[in-house]
Amino acid sequence: MNHRSLLLSLFLLLCVTMQAADFEKQKENEIMQRYFELFNQPKKEKEFYEVNKQVKELMLQKKDRHSYYVFRTNEITHETNMHRNTKALKMANELLREMKENGDSYFDLIYNTMGTLYEERGNYKMAQYYHQKAIDTVSPKDTVGMIGAHLGLANLETSVHPDKAIEIVDQCLPFCKKYPSHYNYGQTMKGLAFFFKNDPESFYRELDEYNIYKRENNLKDDQNDGIMKTIKAAFDGNYDEALQLIKNESLFSENMGYYDMLKQLYQMMGNKDKMISIQQKKLDAIDSLNANLIYENMNAMNAEMEVNKAQQEVAKTRLYWLTAVIILLIAVISLLFLRNLTRRGYQKRLLKKNKELGIALSRAEESDRMKTSFIEHVSHEIRTPINIITGYAQIITNPYYDLEEEERSHMLDDIKLNTMKITDIVNDLLEVAQDESKQYYAKEDTININSFCHVLVQVMEQKNSKPISLSFKTDLSDDYTFKTNKTVLEKSLTQLLDNALKFTEEGSVELYVHESPDHGVVRFIVSDTGIGIDEEQRKHIFERFYKADPFKQGFGLGLTICHKVVQLLGGSLHLDTTYKDGARFILTLPIH
């Protein structure tokens, strides 16, 4: 166990103690005690799940749904500790869906667990997102839940934003008075934050308070004691002792926190080479986790292919698409490995120049973020239509289903629609790659702007199923023409209008065109009265795979492609930040 999973174990113990106090039968007490003993014992995993099943049944018999969900999230934590992050993420999403279907609102439990899952995979952004959602959704009356949500976020921030971690712990400590173990853990979190701040004076004061509180409450915790002892050795200058303690697996296993501790210690020692080496090992560990994620997805797809080999013509079509997806994923893995090798070679050259160390680390971390984002988007966006195709294919080819012609036609339409979705995804990826090599687009089409825009708005109106008015306004004469690439311009404006409709529930969407002779340009302006784009998201909207709402359908490439192709036409695309009633994009093209 390590300090990253200690918090989850503390809350498990609290839950067990509270439940055992309520049980009337000795047998039930023994089951709960056995459950806690088995929780982190890999060699007794089968027995753990047998006891876990009994505990969940007890919670349902007592109609205690909150405790039932606590033990469900403990299953996810167990899978994480066994390094089966893919299975844990799948279980987390299934539990979240079950809560919503049952009308239960204990979302903070699952959000806190998902934050820890992403933290273990080195995905700080997603971990922070879910820990914050846990804080936002926990009931103010649930003191234990509030402690868990806040200390979960503080745990994440200790190495990244230590000042923020200290602030969160200080807000939380007054609520921990009733729970000495949790108060003690909060003090340990502050000690870690002072370690990453390299603030020995504040740490020594915290250590004194930590020792006094332990004596007053008769606490004994080898885990917390070991962490505080490690930090003290580092600040005392006993670096060899600190290194030995960090490498003690009973205190720190090789996870993201382990690498952060080592990197900070080597920084205190002034050993830049070791710092870089540890950072590279951390990135390699993240690479390995992401590669395992893809590998497990591929194994799952291979298993599905073997099961359905006996099916006839429709099954053969499904096999074709699954094979195509596997080839695509293999290509992605190859690309990632090639990018990784290139990055490593680049980093080795940069290591010769200490003054460029910061640039090397920054580029490595950005590359890792792009890889993680790409993998998550491919896994999610391709598997959903594949599952739909598979399900309908099995129904249509099963002779025991007596389907009406209308039902069969509906299923075939859905298969066709989702096949086209996969094709669109591949086309988007190919288009991004193609645009990287292009220098410009040929402008050989002469178009009448008003007529062109009228037709475009009419086409979008046919797709619009919402109570939204879609209009076109122009300051140009009806005979105004100019030369451009019609296909590229049509695709760009279609994407902007489609985005406006997607994020607008009521009001209007407008396409407005005017000429600016002084600047020699024509401007196409798309405005809506939708949800708008907040200030933090504005600087990321043209990045690849970025989505303002991570739960919205889409691949996050639409605005990226628009921005690129408009540049290749010699123009520009930007967000009008002065517009406050929704979102407004301005596409500018030169007249000549």
Coordinates of C-alpha atoms in Angstrom, one line a residue, residues 10-591:
L10 CA -9.2 4.7 6.2
F11 CA -12.7 5.2 4.9
L12 CA -13.2 1.5 4.4
L13 CA -12.2 0.9 8.1
L14 CA -14.6 3.6 9.2
C15 CA -17.4 2.1 7.2
V16 CA -16.7 -1.4 8.6
T17 CA -16.7 0.0 12.2
M18 CA -19.9 1.9 11.8
Q19 CA -21.7 -1.0 10.2
A20 CA -20.5 -3.6 12.7
A21 CA -21.8 -1.5 15.6
D22 CA -25.3 -1.8 14.0
F23 CA -25.3 -5.6 13.5
E24 CA -27.2 -7.7 16.0
K25 CA -25.8 -11.1 15.1
Q26 CA -22.2 -12.2 15.8
K27 CA -22.0 -13.9 12.4
E28 CA -22.6 -10.6 10.6
N29 CA -19.8 -9.0 12.7
E30 CA -17.4 -11.7 11.7
I31 CA -18.3 -11.3 8.0
M32 CA -17.5 -7.6 8.2
Q33 CA -14.2 -8.2 10.0
R34 CA -13.2 -10.8 7.5
Y35 CA -14.0 -8.4 4.7
F36 CA -11.5 -5.8 5.9
E37 CA -8.8 -8.4 6.5
L38 CA -9.1 -9.6 2.8
F39 CA -9.2 -6.1 1.2
N40 CA -5.7 -5.8 -0.2
Q41 CA -4.6 -9.4 -0.2
P42 CA -4.0 -10.4 -3.9
K43 CA -3.5 -14.1 -3.0
K44 CA -7.0 -14.3 -1.5
E45 CA -8.8 -12.4 -4.2
K46 CA -11.4 -15.2 -4.8
E47 CA -12.3 -15.3 -1.1
F48 CA -12.5 -11.5 -1.0
Y49 CA -15.1 -11.4 -3.7
E50 CA -17.2 -14.2 -2.1
V51 CA -17.2 -12.2 1.2
N52 CA -17.9 -9.0 -0.7
K53 CA -21.0 -10.5 -2.3
Q54 CA -22.3 -11.5 1.2
V55 CA -21.7 -7.9 2.5
K56 CA -23.6 -6.3 -0.4
E57 CA -26.5 -8.7 0.1
L58 CA -26.6 -7.7 3.8
M59 CA -26.7 -4.0 2.8
L60 CA -29.6 -4.5 0.4
Q61 CA -31.5 -6.6 3.0
K62 CA -31.1 -3.7 5.5
K63 CA -32.1 -1.3 2.7
D64 CA -28.9 0.7 3.3
R65 CA -28.2 1.8 -0.3
H66 CA -25.5 4.2 0.7
S67 CA -23.4 1.5 2.3
Y68 CA -24.2 -0.8 -0.6
Y69 CA -22.6 1.7 -3.0
V70 CA -19.6 2.1 -0.6
F71 CA -18.8 -1.5 -0.9
R72 CA -19.4 -1.4 -4.7
T73 CA -16.7 1.4 -4.9
N74 CA -14.4 -0.7 -2.7
E75 CA -14.5 -3.4 -5.5
I76 CA -13.3 -0.7 -7.9
T77 CA -10.5 0.3 -5.5
H78 CA -9.5 -3.4 -5.2
E79 CA -9.2 -3.7 -9.0
T80 CA -7.1 -0.5 -9.0
N81 CA -4.7 -1.9 -6.3
M82 CA -4.4 -5.1 -8.4
H83 CA -3.3 -2.8 -11.4
R84 CA -6.4 -3.7 -13.5
N85 CA -7.2 -0.1 -14.3
T86 CA -9.2 -0.9 -17.5
K87 CA -11.6 -3.2 -15.6
A88 CA -11.8 -0.7 -12.8
L89 CA -12.8 2.1 -15.1
K90 CA -15.5 -0.1 -16.7
M91 CA -16.9 -1.0 -13.3
A92 CA -16.9 2.7 -12.3
N93 CA -18.9 3.7 -15.4
E94 CA -21.4 0.8 -14.8
L95 CA -21.9 1.8 -11.2
L96 CA -22.4 5.5 -12.1
R97 CA -25.1 4.4 -14.7
E98 CA -26.7 2.1 -12.1
M99 CA -27.0 5.1 -9.6
K100 CA -28.6 7.3 -12.2
E101 CA -31.1 4.5 -13.3
N102 CA -32.0 3.9 -9.6
G103 CA -32.5 7.6 -8.9
D104 CA -29.7 7.6 -6.2
S105 CA -27.5 10.6 -5.7
Y106 CA -24.3 9.2 -4.0
F107 CA -22.3 10.3 -7.0
D108 CA -19.4 11.6 -4.8
L109 CA -18.5 8.0 -4.0
I110 CA -17.9 7.1 -7.6
Y111 CA -16.4 10.4 -8.6
N112 CA -13.8 10.2 -5.8
T113 CA -13.0 6.6 -6.9
M114 CA -12.7 7.6 -10.5
G115 CA -10.4 10.5 -9.5
T116 CA -8.1 8.0 -7.8
L117 CA -8.2 5.7 -10.9
Y118 CA -7.1 8.5 -13.3
E119 CA -4.5 9.6 -10.7
E120 CA -3.0 6.1 -10.7
R121 CA -2.8 6.3 -14.6
G122 CA -0.9 9.7 -14.4
N123 CA -3.8 11.7 -15.9
Y124 CA -3.8 14.7 -13.6
K125 CA -6.4 16.7 -15.6
M126 CA -9.1 13.9 -15.4
A127 CA -8.2 13.1 -11.8
Q128 CA -8.7 16.8 -10.8
Y129 CA -12.0 16.9 -12.7
Y130 CA -13.5 13.9 -10.9
H131 CA -12.2 14.9 -7.4
Q132 CA -13.7 18.3 -7.8
K133 CA -17.0 16.7 -9.0
A134 CA -17.0 14.6 -5.8
I135 CA -16.7 17.8 -3.7
D136 CA -19.5 19.5 -5.7
T137 CA -21.9 16.6 -5.4
V138 CA -21.4 15.4 -1.8
S139 CA -24.2 16.2 0.6
P140 CA -23.4 18.8 3.2
K141 CA -24.9 16.5 5.8
D142 CA -22.5 13.7 4.9
T143 CA -19.5 14.6 7.1
V144 CA -17.6 11.5 6.2
G145 CA -18.2 12.0 2.5
M146 CA -17.1 15.6 2.7
I147 CA -13.9 14.6 4.4
G148 CA -13.2 11.9 1.8
A149 CA -13.9 14.3 -1.1
H150 CA -11.7 17.1 0.2
L151 CA -8.8 14.9 1.3
G152 CA -8.9 13.1 -2.1
L153 CA -8.3 16.4 -3.9
A154 CA -5.7 17.5 -1.4
N155 CA -3.9 14.1 -1.9
L156 CA -3.8 14.8 -5.7
E157 CA -2.5 18.4 -5.3
T158 CA 0.3 17.8 -2.9
S159 CA 3.0 17.4 -5.6
V160 CA 1.4 19.7 -8.2
H161 CA 0.0 22.6 -6.2
P162 CA 1.1 22.2 -2.6
D163 CA -0.3 25.5 -1.4
K164 CA -3.7 24.5 -2.7
A165 CA -3.4 21.1 -0.9
I166 CA -2.6 22.9 2.4
E167 CA -5.6 25.2 2.0
I168 CA -7.9 22.2 1.3
V169 CA -6.6 20.3 4.3
D170 CA -7.0 23.3 6.6
Q171 CA -10.6 23.7 5.5
C172 CA -11.2 20.0 6.2
L173 CA -9.4 19.4 9.5
P174 CA -12.2 20.9 11.8
F175 CA -14.6 18.2 10.5
C176 CA -12.0 15.5 11.3
K177 CA -12.0 16.0 15.1
K178 CA -14.5 13.1 15.5
Y179 CA -12.2 10.8 13.5
P180 CA -8.6 10.9 14.8
S181 CA -7.2 8.6 12.1
H182 CA -8.5 11.0 9.4
Y183 CA -7.2 14.0 11.3
N184 CA -3.8 12.3 11.5
Y185 CA -3.9 11.6 7.8
G186 CA -4.7 15.2 7.0
Q187 CA -1.6 16.2 9.0
T188 CA 0.4 13.8 6.9
M189 CA -1.0 15.4 3.7
K190 CA 0.2 18.8 5.0
G191 CA 3.6 17.3 5.7
L192 CA 3.9 16.1 2.1
A193 CA 2.8 19.5 0.8
F194 CA 5.6 21.2 2.8
F195 CA 8.0 18.6 1.4
F196 CA 7.1 19.5 -2.2
K197 CA 7.3 23.2 -1.3
N198 CA 10.8 22.5 0.2
D199 CA 9.7 24.3 3.4
P200 CA 11.5 22.6 6.3
E201 CA 10.4 25.1 9.0
S202 CA 6.7 24.6 8.4
F203 CA 7.2 20.9 8.2
Y204 CA 9.0 20.7 11.6
R205 CA 6.1 22.6 13.2
E206 CA 3.6 20.3 11.6
L207 CA 5.7 17.3 12.7
D208 CA 5.6 18.5 16.4
E209 CA 1.8 18.9 16.2
Y210 CA 1.5 15.5 14.5
N211 CA 3.4 13.8 17.3
I212 CA 1.5 15.6 20.1
Y213 CA -1.9 14.6 18.5
K214 CA -0.7 11.0 18.2
R215 CA 0.2 10.8 21.9
E216 CA -3.1 12.5 23.0
N217 CA -5.2 10.1 21.0
N218 CA -3.1 7.0 21.5
L219 CA -2.7 6.5 17.7
K220 CA -0.3 4.1 16.0
D221 CA -0.1 4.2 12.2
D222 CA 3.0 2.8 10.5
Q223 CA 2.0 4.2 7.2
N224 CA 1.7 7.8 8.2
D225 CA 4.7 7.5 10.6
G226 CA 6.9 6.2 7.7
I227 CA 5.9 9.1 5.4
M228 CA 6.7 11.7 8.1
K229 CA 10.0 9.9 9.0
T230 CA 11.0 10.0 5.3
I231 CA 10.4 13.7 4.9
K232 CA 12.2 14.5 8.2
A233 CA 15.2 12.5 7.0
A234 CA 15.3 14.5 3.8
F235 CA 15.1 17.9 5.5
D236 CA 17.7 16.7 8.1
G237 CA 20.0 16.1 5.1
N238 CA 20.0 12.3 5.7
Y239 CA 19.4 11.7 2.0
D240 CA 20.6 8.0 1.9
E241 CA 18.1 7.2 4.7
A242 CA 15.3 9.1 2.9
L243 CA 16.1 7.2 -0.3
Q244 CA 16.0 3.9 1.5
L245 CA 12.6 4.7 3.1
I246 CA 11.1 5.8 -0.3
K247 CA 12.2 2.6 -1.9
N248 CA 10.5 0.6 0.9
E249 CA 7.5 -1.1 -0.8
S250 CA 5.5 -1.2 2.4
L251 CA 5.5 2.6 2.4
F252 CA 5.7 3.6 -1.3
S253 CA 4.9 1.3 -4.2
E254 CA 6.1 2.3 -7.7
N255 CA 3.2 4.6 -8.7
M256 CA 3.0 8.3 -9.7
G257 CA 3.4 9.4 -6.0
Y258 CA 6.6 7.3 -5.7
Y259 CA 8.2 9.0 -8.7
D260 CA 7.2 12.5 -7.5
M261 CA 8.8 11.8 -4.1
L262 CA 12.0 10.6 -5.7
K263 CA 12.1 13.6 -8.1
Q264 CA 11.7 16.1 -5.2
L265 CA 14.4 14.4 -3.2
Y266 CA 16.9 14.5 -6.0
Q267 CA 16.0 18.2 -6.6
M268 CA 16.9 18.9 -2.9
M269 CA 20.1 17.0 -3.5
G270 CA 20.9 19.1 -6.6
N271 CA 21.2 16.0 -8.8
K272 CA 19.6 17.1 -12.1
D273 CA 20.6 13.9 -13.9
K274 CA 18.7 11.8 -11.4
M275 CA 15.7 14.2 -11.6
I276 CA 15.5 13.8 -15.4
S277 CA 15.9 10.0 -15.1
I278 CA 13.0 9.7 -12.6
Q279 CA 10.8 12.0 -14.8
Q280 CA 11.6 9.7 -17.8
K281 CA 10.7 6.6 -15.7
K282 CA 7.4 8.2 -14.7
L283 CA 6.6 9.0 -18.4
D284 CA 7.5 5.4 -19.3
A285 CA 5.2 4.1 -16.6
I286 CA 2.4 6.2 -18.0
D287 CA 3.2 4.9 -21.5
S288 CA 3.0 1.4 -20.2
L289 CA -0.4 2.0 -18.6
N290 CA -1.7 3.4 -21.8
A291 CA -0.3 0.6 -23.9
N292 CA -1.9 -2.0 -21.5
L293 CA -5.2 -0.2 -21.9
I294 CA -5.0 -0.6 -25.7
Y295 CA -3.8 -4.1 -25.4
E296 CA -6.7 -5.1 -23.1
N297 CA -9.2 -3.5 -25.5
M298 CA -7.6 -5.4 -28.4
N299 CA -7.9 -8.7 -26.5
A300 CA -11.5 -8.0 -25.8
M301 CA -12.2 -7.3 -29.5
N302 CA -10.3 -10.5 -30.5
A303 CA -12.5 -12.5 -28.1
E304 CA -15.6 -11.1 -29.7
M305 CA -14.4 -12.0 -33.1
E306 CA -13.7 -15.7 -32.1
V307 CA -17.2 -16.1 -30.6
N308 CA -18.9 -14.9 -33.8
K309 CA -16.9 -16.7 -36.5
A310 CA -19.7 -19.2 -37.0
Q311 CA -22.2 -16.5 -38.1
Q312 CA -23.0 -16.0 -41.8
E313 CA -22.9 -13.0 -44.2
V314 CA -23.8 -10.2 -41.7
A315 CA -21.3 -11.7 -39.2
K316 CA -18.6 -11.5 -41.9
T317 CA -19.3 -7.8 -42.3
R318 CA -18.9 -7.4 -38.5
L319 CA -15.7 -9.3 -38.6
Y320 CA -14.4 -7.0 -41.4
W321 CA -15.1 -3.9 -39.3
L322 CA -13.6 -5.4 -36.1
T323 CA -10.5 -6.3 -38.1
A324 CA -10.3 -2.8 -39.5
V325 CA -10.5 -1.3 -35.9
I326 CA -7.8 -3.7 -34.7
I327 CA -5.5 -2.7 -37.6
L328 CA -6.2 1.0 -36.8
L329 CA -5.3 0.4 -33.1
I330 CA -2.1 -1.4 -34.1
A331 CA -1.2 1.5 -36.3
V332 CA -1.9 3.9 -33.4
I333 CA 0.3 1.8 -31.1
S334 CA 3.1 1.8 -33.7
L335 CA 2.7 5.6 -34.1
L336 CA 2.9 6.1 -30.4
F337 CA 6.0 4.0 -30.0
L338 CA 7.7 5.8 -32.9
R339 CA 6.8 9.1 -31.3
N340 CA 8.1 7.9 -28.0
L341 CA 11.4 6.8 -29.5
T342 CA 11.7 10.2 -31.3
R343 CA 11.0 12.0 -28.1
R344 CA 13.6 10.0 -26.1
G345 CA 16.3 10.8 -28.7
Y346 CA 15.3 14.4 -28.6
Q347 CA 15.5 14.4 -24.8
K348 CA 18.9 12.8 -24.7
R349 CA 20.3 15.6 -26.9
L350 CA 18.7 18.2 -24.7
L351 CA 20.3 16.6 -21.6
K352 CA 23.6 18.0 -22.8
K353 CA 22.3 21.5 -22.3
N354 CA 21.2 22.1 -18.7
K355 CA 19.7 25.4 -19.6
E356 CA 17.1 23.7 -21.9
L357 CA 16.0 21.2 -19.2
G358 CA 12.7 23.0 -18.6
I359 CA 11.8 22.9 -22.3
A360 CA 12.5 19.2 -22.6
L361 CA 10.3 18.3 -19.6
S362 CA 7.5 20.5 -20.9
R363 CA 7.5 18.9 -24.3
A364 CA 7.5 15.4 -22.9
E365 CA 4.5 16.1 -20.7
E366 CA 2.6 17.7 -23.6
S367 CA 3.3 14.8 -25.8
D368 CA 2.1 12.4 -23.1
R369 CA -1.2 14.4 -22.7
M370 CA -1.8 14.2 -26.5
K371 CA -1.3 10.5 -26.5
T372 CA -3.6 9.9 -23.5
S373 CA -6.3 12.1 -25.1
F374 CA -6.0 10.3 -28.4
I375 CA -6.3 6.8 -26.9
E376 CA -9.3 7.8 -24.8
H377 CA -11.1 9.3 -27.7
V378 CA -10.4 6.4 -30.1
S379 CA -11.5 3.8 -27.5
H380 CA -14.7 5.6 -26.7
E381 CA -15.9 6.8 -30.1
I382 CA -15.2 3.6 -32.1
R383 CA -16.4 1.0 -29.5
T384 CA -19.9 2.6 -29.2
P385 CA -20.9 2.2 -32.9
I386 CA -19.2 -1.2 -33.0
N387 CA -21.4 -2.4 -30.2
I388 CA -24.5 -1.2 -32.0
I389 CA -23.5 -2.9 -35.2
T390 CA -22.7 -6.1 -33.3
G391 CA -26.0 -6.2 -31.4
Y392 CA -28.2 -5.6 -34.4
A393 CA -26.2 -8.0 -36.6
Q394 CA -26.7 -10.8 -34.0
I395 CA -30.5 -10.2 -33.9
I396 CA -30.9 -10.1 -37.7
T397 CA -29.0 -13.3 -38.3
N398 CA -30.6 -15.2 -35.5
P399 CA -33.3 -17.5 -37.0
Y400 CA -35.3 -17.6 -33.7
Y401 CA -36.2 -13.9 -34.0
D402 CA -39.3 -13.3 -36.0
L403 CA -38.8 -9.7 -37.1
E404 CA -41.2 -7.4 -38.9
E405 CA -39.9 -5.9 -42.1
E406 CA -40.1 -2.4 -40.6
E407 CA -38.0 -3.6 -37.6
R408 CA -35.4 -5.2 -39.8
S409 CA -35.2 -2.1 -42.0
H410 CA -34.8 0.1 -38.9
M411 CA -31.9 -2.2 -37.7
L412 CA -30.2 -2.1 -41.1
D413 CA -30.5 1.7 -41.2
D414 CA -28.8 1.9 -37.7
I415 CA -26.0 -0.5 -38.9
K416 CA -25.5 1.7 -41.9
L417 CA -25.5 4.9 -39.8
N418 CA -23.0 3.6 -37.3
T419 CA -20.8 2.2 -40.1
M420 CA -20.7 5.7 -41.6
K421 CA -19.8 7.1 -38.1
I422 CA -16.7 4.9 -38.0
T423 CA -15.9 5.9 -41.6
D424 CA -16.2 9.6 -40.6
I425 CA -13.9 9.1 -37.7
V426 CA -11.2 7.5 -39.9
N427 CA -11.7 10.2 -42.5
D428 CA -11.3 12.9 -39.8
L429 CA -8.0 11.3 -38.7
L430 CA -6.8 11.0 -42.3
E431 CA -7.8 14.6 -43.0
V432 CA -5.8 15.9 -40.0
A433 CA -2.8 14.0 -41.2
Q434 CA -3.2 15.2 -44.7
D435 CA -3.6 18.8 -43.7
E436 CA -0.2 18.6 -41.8
S437 CA 1.5 18.1 -45.2
K438 CA -0.4 20.7 -47.2
Q439 CA 1.0 24.1 -47.8
Y440 CA -2.2 25.7 -49.3
Y441 CA -5.6 24.9 -51.0
A442 CA -6.1 25.8 -54.6
K443 CA -8.8 28.5 -55.1
E444 CA -10.3 27.6 -58.5
D445 CA -14.0 27.9 -57.8
T446 CA -16.0 31.1 -58.5
I447 CA -19.0 31.2 -56.2
N448 CA -22.0 33.6 -55.7
I449 CA -21.8 34.1 -52.0
N450 CA -25.4 34.9 -51.2
S451 CA -26.7 31.9 -53.3
F452 CA -24.1 29.6 -51.8
C453 CA -25.0 30.6 -48.2
H454 CA -28.8 30.4 -48.8
V455 CA -28.4 26.8 -50.0
L456 CA -26.1 25.9 -47.1
V457 CA -28.6 27.3 -44.5
Q458 CA -31.5 25.5 -46.1
V459 CA -29.6 22.2 -45.9
M460 CA -28.8 22.8 -42.2
E461 CA -32.5 23.7 -41.6
Q462 CA -33.5 20.3 -42.8
K463 CA -31.2 18.7 -40.2
N464 CA -32.5 21.0 -37.4
S465 CA -34.9 19.2 -35.0
K466 CA -34.8 21.8 -32.3
P467 CA -37.2 24.8 -31.7
I468 CA -34.4 27.1 -33.0
S469 CA -34.6 29.7 -35.8
L470 CA -31.8 29.4 -38.4
S471 CA -31.3 32.5 -40.5
F472 CA -29.0 34.1 -43.1
K473 CA -28.2 37.8 -43.4
T474 CA -26.0 39.6 -45.9
D475 CA -24.7 43.1 -46.7
L476 CA -23.6 41.9 -50.2
S477 CA -25.4 42.3 -53.5
D478 CA -27.0 39.2 -55.0
D479 CA -24.4 39.3 -57.9
Y480 CA -21.3 39.4 -55.6
T481 CA -18.8 36.6 -56.5
F482 CA -15.3 35.7 -55.5
K483 CA -12.8 32.8 -56.1
T484 CA -12.1 30.2 -53.4
N485 CA -12.2 26.5 -52.8
K486 CA -15.9 25.7 -52.6
T487 CA -15.6 22.3 -51.0
V488 CA -13.3 23.5 -48.2
L489 CA -15.4 26.6 -47.5
E490 CA -18.7 24.6 -47.4
K491 CA -17.2 22.0 -45.0
S492 CA -15.9 24.7 -42.7
L493 CA -19.2 26.7 -42.5
T494 CA -21.2 23.5 -42.1
Q495 CA -19.0 22.5 -39.1
L496 CA -19.5 26.0 -37.5
L497 CA -23.3 25.9 -38.0
D498 CA -23.5 22.3 -36.8
N499 CA -21.6 23.2 -33.6
A500 CA -23.9 26.2 -33.0
L501 CA -27.0 24.0 -33.4
K502 CA -25.5 21.3 -31.1
F503 CA -24.9 23.7 -28.2
T504 CA -28.1 25.8 -28.5
E505 CA -31.4 24.6 -27.0
E506 CA -33.5 27.7 -27.7
G507 CA -33.2 31.0 -29.4
S508 CA -31.5 31.4 -32.8
V509 CA -28.5 30.6 -35.0
E510 CA -27.4 33.2 -37.6
L511 CA -25.0 33.2 -40.5
Y512 CA -24.1 36.8 -41.5
V513 CA -21.8 37.9 -44.4
H514 CA -20.2 41.2 -45.1
E515 CA -17.3 42.7 -47.0
S516 CA -14.5 44.9 -45.5
P517 CA -13.0 46.7 -48.6
D518 CA -10.4 48.5 -46.4
H519 CA -9.0 45.2 -45.4
G520 CA -9.7 43.3 -48.6
V521 CA -11.6 40.5 -46.9
V522 CA -15.0 38.8 -46.7
R523 CA -16.2 37.8 -43.3
F524 CA -18.6 34.9 -42.5
I525 CA -19.9 35.3 -39.0
V526 CA -21.8 32.4 -37.2
S527 CA -23.6 33.5 -34.0
D528 CA -25.8 31.5 -31.6
T529 CA -27.7 32.0 -28.3
G530 CA -26.4 28.8 -26.8
I531 CA -24.4 27.9 -23.7
G532 CA -21.3 29.9 -24.8
I533 CA -17.6 29.1 -24.1
D534 CA -16.1 30.1 -20.7
E535 CA -12.9 31.9 -20.4
E536 CA -10.8 28.9 -19.4
Q537 CA -11.9 26.8 -22.4
R538 CA -11.4 29.5 -25.0
K539 CA -7.6 29.0 -25.3
H540 CA -8.1 25.3 -26.0
I541 CA -11.0 25.1 -28.5
F542 CA -8.8 24.8 -31.6
E543 CA -6.6 22.0 -30.0
R544 CA -6.9 18.5 -31.3
F545 CA -9.3 16.2 -29.4
Y546 CA -10.4 19.0 -27.0
K547 CA -14.1 19.0 -26.1
A548 CA -15.6 21.7 -23.8
D549 CA -18.0 19.0 -22.5
P550 CA -16.2 15.6 -22.2
F551 CA -19.5 13.8 -22.1
K552 CA -20.8 15.2 -25.4
Q553 CA -20.6 12.9 -28.4
G554 CA -17.8 13.8 -30.9
F555 CA -14.1 13.3 -31.6
G556 CA -12.9 16.9 -30.8
L557 CA -11.5 17.4 -34.3
G558 CA -14.1 19.6 -35.9
L559 CA -12.8 23.1 -35.0
T560 CA -9.2 21.8 -35.3
I561 CA -9.8 20.9 -39.0
C562 CA -11.7 24.2 -39.6
H563 CA -9.0 26.3 -38.2
K564 CA -6.3 24.5 -40.3
V565 CA -8.1 24.5 -43.7
V566 CA -9.1 28.1 -43.4
Q567 CA -5.4 29.0 -42.8
L568 CA -4.5 27.0 -45.9
L569 CA -7.0 29.1 -47.8
G570 CA -5.1 32.2 -46.7
G571 CA -7.7 33.2 -44.2
S572 CA -8.3 33.0 -40.4
L573 CA -10.9 31.7 -37.9
H574 CA -11.3 33.0 -34.4
L575 CA -13.7 33.2 -31.5
D576 CA -15.3 36.7 -30.9
T577 CA -14.7 37.1 -27.1
T578 CA -16.7 40.3 -27.0
Y579 CA -20.0 38.5 -27.8
K580 CA -21.8 37.5 -24.5
D581 CA -25.2 36.0 -25.7
G582 CA -23.7 32.6 -26.7
A583 CA -20.8 31.9 -29.0
R584 CA -19.7 33.7 -32.2
F585 CA -17.1 32.5 -34.7
I586 CA -15.6 34.8 -37.4
L587 CA -14.2 33.2 -40.6
T588 CA -12.2 35.7 -42.7
L589 CA -11.1 35.1 -46.3
P590 CA -9.2 37.4 -48.6
I591 CA -11.1 38.7 -51.6

